[in-house]
Amino acid sequence: MKPKVLRSWCRQILKGLHFLHTRTPPIVHRDLKCDNIFITGPTGSVKIGDLGLATLMRTSFAKSVIGTPEFMAPEMYEEHYDESVDVYAFGMCMLEMATSEYPYSECQNAAQIYRKVTSGIKPASFDKVTDPEIKDIIEACIRQNKSERLSIRDLLNHAFFGEDTGVRVELAEEDRGTQDCLALRIWVEDPKKLKGKHKDNEAIEFSYDLENDSAEEVALEMVRYRFNLGQSS
């Protein structure tokens, strides 16, 4: 699966989980897996389905061992868990999408999966993830200790899952933490937003004064200098 597609689908899954987890009381899916994620229509809209095992978090934790072993966080076997089990399951979903391989497919039965999960042994497919950023995100989701996992909010704020605006900003020079002014570089990656002003592989460098500048002022200055970030006509 292409990283762009993986990013889009996972971002939508995270938004769905964020919706469930921010209800009052929060809703824990408890059986999130790729089999329960549906791609609808030509737009590629992602929907989370099969809420049959979902539960309302009326207390600080839930009980009962329930779910699909390959996607169950270790604390589910201890019957003392919260919304972070959905983060763990999301990590396993992302692993399956990145490798096209079901997690723990090397195991012959649920007992073998249980022993590996409760011992903190990752699926064999984890080592097949080639993109280091994707691998880091998956690892941060499937940590054995739930307190060490990223939250859904953390994941939504992660740069990897940022909305694709067609514009990328990066540091032109290393920030040593002592400068009042940063040298930045902006790349327009979407040819539709270039309008013939700049080449596809050309970056625009500019300075940003942390004390005196604002994002709005810098954007207006770029427009004045004929750097057009609008949609093509």
PDB file of C-alpha atoms in Angstrom:
ATOM      1  CA  MET A   1       0.000   0.000   0.000  1.00  0.00           C
ATOM      2  CA  LYS A   2       1.279   3.449  -0.894  1.00  0.00           C
ATOM      3  CA  PRO A   3       2.141   5.655   2.130  1.00  0.00           C
ATOM      4  CA  LYS A   4      -0.257   8.357   0.867  1.00  0.00           C
ATOM      5  CA  VAL A   5      -3.179   5.911   0.889  1.00  0.00           C
ATOM      6  CA  LEU A   6      -2.122   4.454   4.241  1.00  0.00           C
ATOM      7  CA  ARG A   7      -1.932   7.966   5.698  1.00  0.00           C
ATOM      8  CA  SER A   8      -5.385   8.915   4.436  1.00  0.00           C
ATOM      9  CA  TRP A   9      -7.109   5.745   5.617  1.00  0.00           C
ATOM     10  CA  CYS A  10      -5.414   5.759   9.021  1.00  0.00           C
ATOM     11  CA  ARG A  11      -6.222   9.444   9.544  1.00  0.00           C
ATOM     12  CA  GLN A  12      -9.905   8.697   8.976  1.00  0.00           C
ATOM     13  CA  ILE A  13      -9.797   5.709  11.347  1.00  0.00           C
ATOM     14  CA  LEU A  14      -8.234   7.905  14.018  1.00  0.00           C
ATOM     15  CA  LYS A  15     -10.929  10.533  13.568  1.00  0.00           C
ATOM     16  CA  GLY A  16     -13.569   7.824  14.004  1.00  0.00           C
ATOM     17  CA  LEU A  17     -11.916   6.557  17.183  1.00  0.00           C
ATOM     18  CA  HIS A  18     -11.587  10.106  18.486  1.00  0.00           C
ATOM     19  CA  PHE A  19     -15.337  10.539  17.999  1.00  0.00           C
ATOM     20  CA  LEU A  20     -16.073   7.346  19.948  1.00  0.00           C
ATOM     21  CA  HIS A  21     -13.638   8.119  22.746  1.00  0.00           C
ATOM     22  CA  THR A  22     -14.929  11.674  23.270  1.00  0.00           C
ATOM     23  CA  ARG A  23     -18.551  10.634  23.838  1.00  0.00           C
ATOM     24  CA  THR A  24     -20.036  10.877  27.336  1.00  0.00           C
ATOM     25  CA  PRO A  25     -19.406   8.268  28.545  1.00  0.00           C
ATOM     26  CA  PRO A  26     -16.565   7.248  26.174  1.00  0.00           C
ATOM     27  CA  ILE A  27     -17.162   4.310  23.829  1.00  0.00           C
ATOM     28  CA  VAL A  28     -14.435   1.668  23.453  1.00  0.00           C
ATOM     29  CA  HIS A  29     -14.713  -0.360  20.241  1.00  0.00           C
ATOM     30  CA  ARG A  30     -12.819  -3.406  21.640  1.00  0.00           C
ATOM     31  CA  ASP A  31     -12.733  -5.263  18.322  1.00  0.00           C
ATOM     32  CA  LEU A  32     -11.061  -2.868  15.896  1.00  0.00           C
ATOM     33  CA  LYS A  33      -9.426  -4.748  13.019  1.00  0.00           C
ATOM     34  CA  CYS A  34      -9.114  -4.360   9.265  1.00  0.00           C
ATOM     35  CA  ASP A  35     -12.079  -6.716   8.788  1.00  0.00           C
ATOM     36  CA  ASN A  36     -14.242  -4.106  10.547  1.00  0.00           C
ATOM     37  CA  ILE A  37     -13.010  -1.130   8.506  1.00  0.00           C
ATOM     38  CA  PHE A  38     -14.940  -0.352   5.338  1.00  0.00           C
ATOM     39  CA  ILE A  39     -13.991   1.781   2.344  1.00  0.00           C
ATOM     40  CA  THR A  40     -17.098   3.373   0.849  1.00  0.00           C
ATOM     41  CA  GLY A  41     -17.709   4.897  -2.564  1.00  0.00           C
ATOM     42  CA  PRO A  42     -15.327   6.313  -5.159  1.00  0.00           C
ATOM     43  CA  THR A  43     -14.017   8.931  -2.703  1.00  0.00           C
ATOM     44  CA  GLY A  44     -12.359   6.308  -0.494  1.00  0.00           C
ATOM     45  CA  SER A  45     -14.233   7.365   2.636  1.00  0.00           C
ATOM     46  CA  VAL A  46     -13.392   5.106   5.594  1.00  0.00           C
ATOM     47  CA  LYS A  47     -15.995   3.878   8.082  1.00  0.00           C
ATOM     48  CA  ILE A  48     -15.503   1.885  11.290  1.00  0.00           C
ATOM     49  CA  GLY A  49     -18.080  -0.892  11.527  1.00  0.00           C
ATOM     50  CA  ASP A  50     -19.195  -3.756  13.755  1.00  0.00           C
ATOM     51  CA  LEU A  51     -19.719  -2.013  17.079  1.00  0.00           C
ATOM     52  CA  GLY A  52     -21.302  -5.185  18.465  1.00  0.00           C
ATOM     53  CA  LEU A  53     -18.522  -5.600  21.043  1.00  0.00           C
ATOM     54  CA  ALA A  54     -18.224  -1.912  21.905  1.00  0.00           C
ATOM     55  CA  THR A  55     -18.773  -0.880  25.505  1.00  0.00           C
ATOM     56  CA  LEU A  56     -19.534   2.334  27.366  1.00  0.00           C
ATOM     57  CA  MET A  57     -16.821   3.390  29.823  1.00  0.00           C
ATOM     58  CA  ARG A  58     -19.069   4.134  32.803  1.00  0.00           C
ATOM     59  CA  THR A  59     -16.114   3.526  35.145  1.00  0.00           C
ATOM     60  CA  SER A  60     -12.403   4.230  34.768  1.00  0.00           C
ATOM     61  CA  PHE A  61     -11.843   0.768  33.287  1.00  0.00           C
ATOM     62  CA  ALA A  62     -13.718  -2.044  31.561  1.00  0.00           C
ATOM     63  CA  LYS A  63     -13.845  -5.759  32.256  1.00  0.00           C
ATOM     64  CA  SER A  64     -14.351  -8.984  30.277  1.00  0.00           C
ATOM     65  CA  VAL A  65     -12.019 -10.736  27.840  1.00  0.00           C
ATOM     66  CA  ILE A  66     -13.443 -10.090  24.399  1.00  0.00           C
ATOM     67  CA  GLY A  67     -12.148  -9.357  20.904  1.00  0.00           C
ATOM     68  CA  THR A  68      -9.904 -10.842  18.213  1.00  0.00           C
ATOM     69  CA  PRO A  69      -6.656 -12.264  19.699  1.00  0.00           C
ATOM     70  CA  GLU A  70      -4.359 -10.788  17.024  1.00  0.00           C
ATOM     71  CA  PHE A  71      -5.618  -7.274  17.821  1.00  0.00           C
ATOM     72  CA  MET A  72      -6.133  -7.560  21.589  1.00  0.00           C
ATOM     73  CA  ALA A  73      -3.917  -5.514  23.893  1.00  0.00           C
ATOM     74  CA  PRO A  74      -2.259  -7.494  26.709  1.00  0.00           C
ATOM     75  CA  GLU A  75      -4.292  -5.769  29.433  1.00  0.00           C
ATOM     76  CA  MET A  76      -7.522  -7.088  27.904  1.00  0.00           C
ATOM     77  CA  TYR A  77      -6.554 -10.549  29.115  1.00  0.00           C
ATOM     78  CA  GLU A  78      -6.329  -9.123  32.631  1.00  0.00           C
ATOM     79  CA  GLU A  79      -9.875  -7.727  32.349  1.00  0.00           C
ATOM     80  CA  HIS A  80      -8.758  -4.224  33.341  1.00  0.00           C
ATOM     81  CA  TYR A  81      -8.486  -1.802  30.425  1.00  0.00           C
ATOM     82  CA  ASP A  82      -9.602   1.504  28.899  1.00  0.00           C
ATOM     83  CA  GLU A  83      -9.655   3.324  25.536  1.00  0.00           C
ATOM     84  CA  SER A  84      -5.954   2.608  24.957  1.00  0.00           C
ATOM     85  CA  VAL A  85      -6.872  -0.917  23.789  1.00  0.00           C
ATOM     86  CA  ASP A  86      -8.253   0.733  20.651  1.00  0.00           C
ATOM     87  CA  VAL A  87      -4.888   2.473  20.129  1.00  0.00           C
ATOM     88  CA  TYR A  88      -3.177  -0.931  20.332  1.00  0.00           C
ATOM     89  CA  ALA A  89      -5.649  -2.403  17.837  1.00  0.00           C
ATOM     90  CA  PHE A  90      -5.165   0.587  15.532  1.00  0.00           C
ATOM     91  CA  GLY A  91      -1.416  -0.096  15.569  1.00  0.00           C
ATOM     92  CA  MET A  92      -2.060  -3.688  14.525  1.00  0.00           C
ATOM     93  CA  CYS A  93      -4.395  -2.487  11.760  1.00  0.00           C
ATOM     94  CA  MET A  94      -1.719  -0.116  10.525  1.00  0.00           C
ATOM     95  CA  LEU A  95       0.787  -2.986  10.624  1.00  0.00           C
ATOM     96  CA  GLU A  96      -1.489  -5.168   8.517  1.00  0.00           C
ATOM     97  CA  MET A  97      -2.036  -2.373   5.980  1.00  0.00           C
ATOM     98  CA  ALA A  98       1.695  -1.635   5.779  1.00  0.00           C
ATOM     99  CA  THR A  99       2.710  -5.278   5.233  1.00  0.00           C
ATOM    100  CA  SER A 100      -0.436  -6.903   3.757  1.00  0.00           C
ATOM    101  CA  GLU A 101       0.081  -9.591   6.385  1.00  0.00           C
ATOM    102  CA  TYR A 102      -2.212 -10.515   9.274  1.00  0.00           C
ATOM    103  CA  PRO A 103      -0.512  -9.879  12.655  1.00  0.00           C
ATOM    104  CA  TYR A 104       0.849 -13.001  14.340  1.00  0.00           C
ATOM    105  CA  SER A 105       0.170 -15.107  11.243  1.00  0.00           C
ATOM    106  CA  GLU A 106       3.186 -17.142  12.340  1.00  0.00           C
ATOM    107  CA  CYS A 107       1.180 -18.455  15.293  1.00  0.00           C
ATOM    108  CA  GLN A 108      -0.871 -21.620  14.992  1.00  0.00           C
ATOM    109  CA  ASN A 109      -3.542 -20.865  17.593  1.00  0.00           C
ATOM    110  CA  ALA A 110      -4.864 -18.295  20.067  1.00  0.00           C
ATOM    111  CA  ALA A 111      -2.775 -19.728  22.898  1.00  0.00           C
ATOM    112  CA  GLN A 112       0.458 -18.978  21.024  1.00  0.00           C
ATOM    113  CA  ILE A 113      -0.742 -15.445  20.303  1.00  0.00           C
ATOM    114  CA  TYR A 114      -1.614 -14.960  23.987  1.00  0.00           C
ATOM    115  CA  ARG A 115       1.863 -16.006  25.098  1.00  0.00           C
ATOM    116  CA  LYS A 116       3.544 -13.638  22.650  1.00  0.00           C
ATOM    117  CA  VAL A 117       1.263 -10.688  23.392  1.00  0.00           C
ATOM    118  CA  THR A 118       1.562 -10.995  27.176  1.00  0.00           C
ATOM    119  CA  SER A 119       5.347 -11.409  26.852  1.00  0.00           C
ATOM    120  CA  GLY A 120       5.682  -8.255  24.752  1.00  0.00           C
ATOM    121  CA  ILE A 121       6.793 -10.098  21.603  1.00  0.00           C
ATOM    122  CA  LYS A 122       5.800  -8.210  18.469  1.00  0.00           C
ATOM    123  CA  PRO A 123       4.374  -9.936  15.370  1.00  0.00           C
ATOM    124  CA  ALA A 124       6.985 -11.240  12.933  1.00  0.00           C
ATOM    125  CA  SER A 125       5.529  -8.921  10.288  1.00  0.00           C
ATOM    126  CA  PHE A 126       6.684  -5.884  12.312  1.00  0.00           C
ATOM    127  CA  ASP A 127      10.220  -6.406  11.014  1.00  0.00           C
ATOM    128  CA  LYS A 128       8.900  -6.273   7.448  1.00  0.00           C
ATOM    129  CA  VAL A 129       7.832  -2.622   7.724  1.00  0.00           C
ATOM    130  CA  THR A 130      10.328  -0.717   5.574  1.00  0.00           C
ATOM    131  CA  ASP A 131       9.272   2.888   6.222  1.00  0.00           C
ATOM    132  CA  PRO A 132      10.970   3.989   9.490  1.00  0.00           C
ATOM    133  CA  GLU A 133       8.329   6.628  10.315  1.00  0.00           C
ATOM    134  CA  ILE A 134       5.468   4.172   9.878  1.00  0.00           C
ATOM    135  CA  LYS A 135       7.357   1.592  11.913  1.00  0.00           C
ATOM    136  CA  ASP A 136       7.910   4.088  14.757  1.00  0.00           C
ATOM    137  CA  ILE A 137       4.204   4.959  14.848  1.00  0.00           C
ATOM    138  CA  ILE A 138       3.172   1.304  14.952  1.00  0.00           C
ATOM    139  CA  GLU A 139       5.671   0.608  17.730  1.00  0.00           C
ATOM    140  CA  ALA A 140       4.330   3.551  19.750  1.00  0.00           C
ATOM    141  CA  CYS A 141       0.789   2.140  19.452  1.00  0.00           C
ATOM    142  CA  ILE A 142       1.482  -1.488  20.392  1.00  0.00           C
ATOM    143  CA  ARG A 143       3.696  -0.985  23.421  1.00  0.00           C
ATOM    144  CA  GLN A 144       2.958  -3.507  26.132  1.00  0.00           C
ATOM    145  CA  ASN A 145       2.551  -0.848  28.827  1.00  0.00           C
ATOM    146  CA  LYS A 146      -0.579   1.125  27.936  1.00  0.00           C
ATOM    147  CA  SER A 147       0.701   4.259  29.679  1.00  0.00           C
ATOM    148  CA  GLU A 148       3.562   4.393  27.160  1.00  0.00           C
ATOM    149  CA  ARG A 149       1.323   4.283  24.084  1.00  0.00           C
ATOM    150  CA  LEU A 150       0.420   7.357  22.099  1.00  0.00           C
ATOM    151  CA  SER A 151      -3.128   8.595  22.583  1.00  0.00           C
ATOM    152  CA  ILE A 152      -5.578   9.098  19.718  1.00  0.00           C
ATOM    153  CA  ARG A 153      -5.070  12.850  20.102  1.00  0.00           C
ATOM    154  CA  ASP A 154      -1.282  12.406  19.951  1.00  0.00           C
ATOM    155  CA  LEU A 155      -1.635  10.389  16.757  1.00  0.00           C
ATOM    156  CA  LEU A 156      -3.949  12.922  15.111  1.00  0.00           C
ATOM    157  CA  ASN A 157      -1.404  15.628  15.906  1.00  0.00           C
ATOM    158  CA  HIS A 158       1.477  13.556  14.518  1.00  0.00           C
ATOM    159  CA  ALA A 159       3.075  15.075  11.417  1.00  0.00           C
ATOM    160  CA  PHE A 160       2.614  11.835   9.472  1.00  0.00           C
ATOM    161  CA  PHE A 161      -1.171  12.107   9.705  1.00  0.00           C
ATOM    162  CA  GLY A 162      -1.308  15.813   8.843  1.00  0.00           C
ATOM    163  CA  GLU A 163      -3.743  16.879   6.141  1.00  0.00           C
ATOM    164  CA  ASP A 164      -2.168  16.951   2.679  1.00  0.00           C
ATOM    165  CA  THR A 165      -2.243  20.658   1.776  1.00  0.00           C
ATOM    166  CA  GLY A 166       0.255  20.424  -1.072  1.00  0.00           C
ATOM    167  CA  VAL A 167       2.572  22.781   0.831  1.00  0.00           C
ATOM    168  CA  ARG A 168       5.485  21.718   3.065  1.00  0.00           C
ATOM    169  CA  VAL A 169       7.508  23.964   5.382  1.00  0.00           C
ATOM    170  CA  GLU A 170      10.878  22.967   6.842  1.00  0.00           C
ATOM    171  CA  LEU A 171      13.892  24.563   8.530  1.00  0.00           C
ATOM    172  CA  ALA A 172      16.447  25.892   6.056  1.00  0.00           C
ATOM    173  CA  GLU A 173      19.079  26.009   8.812  1.00  0.00           C
ATOM    174  CA  GLU A 174      19.473  24.036  12.023  1.00  0.00           C
ATOM    175  CA  ASP A 175      17.613  25.554  14.984  1.00  0.00           C
ATOM    176  CA  ARG A 176      19.957  25.633  17.984  1.00  0.00           C
ATOM    177  CA  GLY A 177      17.223  26.949  20.270  1.00  0.00           C
ATOM    178  CA  THR A 178      18.906  30.318  20.744  1.00  0.00           C
ATOM    179  CA  GLN A 179      17.850  32.264  17.637  1.00  0.00           C
ATOM    180  CA  ASP A 180      15.079  34.842  17.583  1.00  0.00           C
ATOM    181  CA  CYS A 181      14.800  34.480  13.823  1.00  0.00           C
ATOM    182  CA  LEU A 182      14.389  31.205  11.934  1.00  0.00           C
ATOM    183  CA  ALA A 183      15.339  30.522   8.327  1.00  0.00           C
ATOM    184  CA  LEU A 184      12.524  28.532   6.755  1.00  0.00           C
ATOM    185  CA  ARG A 185      11.975  26.893   3.395  1.00  0.00           C
ATOM    186  CA  ILE A 186       8.578  26.281   1.805  1.00  0.00           C
ATOM    187  CA  TRP A 187       7.974  23.690  -0.894  1.00  0.00           C
ATOM    188  CA  VAL A 188       4.872  23.682  -3.072  1.00  0.00           C
ATOM    189  CA  GLU A 189       4.394  19.984  -3.812  1.00  0.00           C
ATOM    190  CA  ASP A 190       1.044  20.220  -5.587  1.00  0.00           C
ATOM    191  CA  PRO A 191       1.578  21.350  -9.220  1.00  0.00           C
ATOM    192  CA  LYS A 192      -1.996  22.726  -9.264  1.00  0.00           C
ATOM    193  CA  LYS A 193      -0.950  25.363  -6.720  1.00  0.00           C
ATOM    194  CA  LEU A 194       2.109  26.561  -8.615  1.00  0.00           C
ATOM    195  CA  LYS A 195       0.282  28.600 -11.262  1.00  0.00           C
ATOM    196  CA  GLY A 196       3.462  28.775 -13.293  1.00  0.00           C
ATOM    197  CA  LYS A 197       5.217  30.916 -10.692  1.00  0.00           C
ATOM    198  CA  HIS A 198       7.721  28.339  -9.477  1.00  0.00           C
ATOM    199  CA  LYS A 199       9.032  25.010 -10.607  1.00  0.00           C
ATOM    200  CA  ASP A 200       7.889  21.799  -8.948  1.00  0.00           C
ATOM    201  CA  ASN A 201      11.267  21.172  -7.304  1.00  0.00           C
ATOM    202  CA  GLU A 202      11.982  24.776  -6.310  1.00  0.00           C
ATOM    203  CA  ALA A 203      11.757  25.967  -2.688  1.00  0.00           C
ATOM    204  CA  ILE A 204      11.132  29.494  -1.413  1.00  0.00           C
ATOM    205  CA  GLU A 205      13.306  30.547   1.521  1.00  0.00           C
ATOM    206  CA  PHE A 206      12.217  33.196   4.002  1.00  0.00           C
ATOM    207  CA  SER A 207      12.940  34.324   7.550  1.00  0.00           C
ATOM    208  CA  TYR A 208      10.503  34.241  10.468  1.00  0.00           C
ATOM    209  CA  ASP A 209      11.038  36.473  13.479  1.00  0.00           C
ATOM    210  CA  LEU A 210       9.690  34.636  16.537  1.00  0.00           C
ATOM    211  CA  GLU A 211       9.145  37.871  18.442  1.00  0.00           C
ATOM    212  CA  ASN A 212       7.657  40.138  15.805  1.00  0.00           C
ATOM    213  CA  ASP A 213       6.261  38.083  12.908  1.00  0.00           C
ATOM    214  CA  SER A 214       2.936  36.296  12.626  1.00  0.00           C
ATOM    215  CA  ALA A 215       1.909  33.596  10.172  1.00  0.00           C
ATOM    216  CA  GLU A 216      -0.675  35.954   8.640  1.00  0.00           C
ATOM    217  CA  GLU A 217       1.890  38.706   8.024  1.00  0.00           C
ATOM    218  CA  VAL A 218       4.331  36.311   6.370  1.00  0.00           C
ATOM    219  CA  ALA A 219       1.593  34.893   4.137  1.00  0.00           C
ATOM    220  CA  LEU A 220       0.485  38.385   3.077  1.00  0.00           C
ATOM    221  CA  GLU A 221       4.082  39.321   2.284  1.00  0.00           C
ATOM    222  CA  MET A 222       4.419  36.244   0.062  1.00  0.00           C
ATOM    223  CA  VAL A 223       1.236  37.185  -1.779  1.00  0.00           C
ATOM    224  CA  ARG A 224       2.538  40.703  -2.307  1.00  0.00           C
ATOM    225  CA  TYR A 225       5.666  39.225  -3.893  1.00  0.00           C
ATOM    226  CA  ARG A 226       3.503  37.241  -6.331  1.00  0.00           C
ATOM    227  CA  PHE A 227       3.907  33.893  -4.575  1.00  0.00           C
ATOM    228  CA  ASN A 228       0.410  32.568  -5.195  1.00  0.00           C
ATOM    229  CA  LEU A 229      -0.742  29.646  -3.059  1.00  0.00           C
ATOM    230  CA  GLY A 230      -4.316  29.700  -4.315  1.00  0.00           C
ATOM    231  CA  GLN A 231      -6.124  27.106  -6.402  1.00  0.00           C
ATOM    232  CA  SER A 232      -5.440  27.104 -10.122  1.00  0.00           C
ATOM    233  CA  SER A 233      -8.071  28.620 -12.329  1.00  0.00           C
TER     234      SER A 233
END
